[in-house]
GROMACS .gro file of C-alpha atoms in nm:
model
  126
    1GLN     CA    1  -2.064  -0.196   0.240
    2VAL     CA    2  -1.708  -0.156   0.363
    3GLN     CA    3  -1.419  -0.227   0.131
    4LEU     CA    4  -1.061  -0.280   0.239
    5VAL     CA    5  -0.794  -0.232  -0.024
    6GLU     CA    6  -0.438  -0.348   0.029
    7SER     CA    7  -0.134  -0.222  -0.159
    8GLY     CA    8   0.243  -0.246  -0.144
    9GLY     CA    9   0.305  -0.613  -0.212
   10GLY     CA   10   0.566  -0.736  -0.456
   11LEU     CA   11   0.883  -0.934  -0.509
   12VAL     CA   12   1.177  -0.867  -0.279
   13GLN     CA   13   1.502  -1.038  -0.188
   14ALA     CA   14   1.554  -1.195   0.150
   15GLY     CA   15   1.674  -0.946   0.408
   16HIS     CA   16   1.503  -0.655   0.244
   17SER     CA   17   1.191  -0.461   0.348
   18LEU     CA   18   0.840  -0.389   0.227
   19ILE     CA   19   0.556  -0.183   0.361
   20LEU     CA   20   0.195  -0.283   0.308
   21SER     CA   21  -0.093  -0.039   0.331
   22CYS     CA   22  -0.464  -0.096   0.378
   23ALA     CA   23  -0.734   0.165   0.345
   24ALA     CA   24  -1.105   0.134   0.411
   25SER     CA   25  -1.356   0.286   0.173
   26GLY     CA   26  -1.728   0.280   0.115
   27ARG     CA   27  -1.953   0.289   0.417
   28THR     CA   28  -1.673   0.339   0.663
   29VAL     CA   29  -1.737   0.253   1.022
   30SER     CA   30  -1.545   0.327   1.333
   31SER     CA   31  -1.338   0.015   1.374
   32TYR     CA   32  -1.236  -0.144   1.701
   33ALA     CA   33  -0.923  -0.295   1.555
   34MET     CA   34  -0.749  -0.381   1.230
   35GLY     CA   35  -0.512  -0.659   1.151
   36TRP     CA   36  -0.304  -0.846   0.897
   37PHE     CA   37  -0.319  -1.214   0.813
   38ARG     CA   38  -0.134  -1.416   0.551
   39GLN     CA   39  -0.187  -1.735   0.358
   40ALA     CA   40   0.085  -1.932   0.189
   41PRO     CA   41   0.007  -2.190  -0.082
   42GLY     CA   42  -0.138  -2.504   0.069
   43LYS     CA   43  -0.158  -2.354   0.417
   44GLU     CA   44  -0.430  -2.203   0.630
   45ARG     CA   45  -0.464  -1.831   0.674
   46GLU     CA   46  -0.264  -1.724   0.977
   47PHE     CA   47  -0.247  -1.423   1.204
   48VAL     CA   48   0.038  -1.179   1.152
   49ALA     CA   49  -0.033  -0.861   1.348
   50ALA     CA   50  -0.315  -0.649   1.486
   51ILE     CA   51  -0.369  -0.308   1.635
   52LYS     CA   52  -0.644  -0.216   1.878
   53TRP     CA   53  -0.720   0.151   1.841
   54SER     CA   54  -0.811   0.211   2.205
   55GLY     CA   55  -0.475   0.234   2.374
   56ARG     CA   56  -0.309   0.150   2.043
   57ASN     CA   57  -0.217  -0.195   2.169
   58THR     CA   58  -0.037  -0.409   1.914
   59TYR     CA   59  -0.013  -0.786   1.881
   60TYR     CA   60   0.220  -1.000   1.673
   61ALA     CA   61   0.269  -1.359   1.574
   62ASP     CA   62   0.588  -1.504   1.719
   63SER     CA   63   0.720  -1.564   1.369
   64VAL     CA   64   0.725  -1.191   1.287
   65LYS     CA   65   0.787  -1.033   1.625
   66GLY     CA   66   1.083  -0.798   1.609
   67ARG     CA   67   1.076  -0.783   1.229
   68PHE     CA   68   0.727  -0.650   1.148
   69THR     CA   69   0.557  -0.339   1.282
   70ILE     CA   70   0.188  -0.256   1.254
   71SER     CA   71   0.072   0.104   1.270
   72GLY     CA   72  -0.211   0.313   1.143
   73ASP     CA   73  -0.456   0.597   1.166
   74ASN     CA   74  -0.790   0.517   1.322
   75ALA     CA   75  -0.953   0.837   1.197
   76LYS     CA   76  -0.867   0.736   0.841
   77ASN     CA   77  -0.929   0.363   0.893
   78THR     CA   78  -0.585   0.299   0.751
   79VAL     CA   79  -0.334   0.045   0.868
   80TYR     CA   80   0.025  -0.030   0.765
   81LEU     CA   81   0.256  -0.324   0.802
   82GLN     CA   82   0.626  -0.248   0.792
   83MET     CA   83   0.810  -0.571   0.715
   84ASN     CA   84   1.185  -0.582   0.771
   85SER     CA   85   1.440  -0.861   0.740
   86LEU     CA   86   1.206  -1.055   0.516
   87LYS     CA   87   1.255  -1.429   0.480
   88PRO     CA   88   1.146  -1.669   0.205
   89GLU     CA   89   0.898  -1.819   0.453
   90ASP     CA   90   0.721  -1.483   0.467
   91THR     CA   91   0.604  -1.544   0.110
   92ALA     CA   92   0.224  -1.540   0.110
   93VAL     CA   93  -0.084  -1.344   0.016
   94TYR     CA   94  -0.131  -1.083   0.287
   95TYR     CA   95  -0.483  -0.984   0.387
   96CYS     CA   96  -0.602  -0.679   0.574
   97ALA     CA   97  -0.895  -0.717   0.813
   98ALA     CA   98  -1.105  -0.488   1.028
   99THR     CA   99  -1.363  -0.528   1.300
  100ALA     CA  100  -1.602  -0.288   1.465
  101THR     CA  101  -1.671  -0.537   1.743
  102ALA     CA  102  -1.456  -0.676   2.021
  103TYR     CA  103  -1.529  -1.044   1.968
  104PHE     CA  104  -1.448  -1.281   2.251
  105ILE     CA  105  -1.242  -1.494   2.015
  106GLY     CA  106  -0.989  -1.217   2.002
  107LEU     CA  107  -0.780  -1.054   1.736
  108ARG     CA  108  -0.557  -1.352   1.655
  109SER     CA  109  -0.845  -1.545   1.501
  110ILE     CA  110  -0.989  -1.496   1.154
  111THR     CA  111  -1.334  -1.509   1.308
  112GLY     CA  112  -1.253  -1.198   1.508
  113TYR     CA  113  -1.297  -0.975   1.205
  114ASP     CA  114  -1.595  -0.847   1.007
  115TYR     CA  115  -1.429  -0.716   0.693
  116TRP     CA  116  -1.153  -0.843   0.470
  117GLY     CA  117  -0.950  -0.714   0.179
  118GLN     CA  118  -0.874  -0.908  -0.138
  119GLY     CA  119  -0.511  -0.961  -0.049
  120THR     CA  120  -0.175  -0.859  -0.188
  121GLN     CA  121   0.102  -1.098  -0.287
  122VAL     CA  122   0.438  -1.079  -0.113
  123THR     CA  123   0.715  -1.295  -0.255
  124VAL     CA  124   1.056  -1.316  -0.090
  125SER     CA  125   1.334  -1.473  -0.293
  126SER     CA  126   1.635  -1.638  -0.135
   0.00000   0.00000   0.00000
């Protein structure tokens, strides 16, 4: 069983920064990619960012492009999300995800991942 554990969430004022971390533990597997999603109250879970380890390609939602940066260490199955210039609309529970398989659906879909963390709350006050 693979467990993903997120950390780094909290309450921050608009315009400020936070960094989220996610580490895999348990029966670790060599992942194909890892990503971040978020879910605000009353809304569906949405894609935020992803990193494909081969070539270290990164992908971002339009809403966070230029403000968020995903990075990580494949050997340690660890991924980070640096969030700058935070806005109140970034308030959500942020989830880490990992996949060992390159699903056709792609990395922007929740069905493109095999493993999920429990989530960490990020609240941005205005």
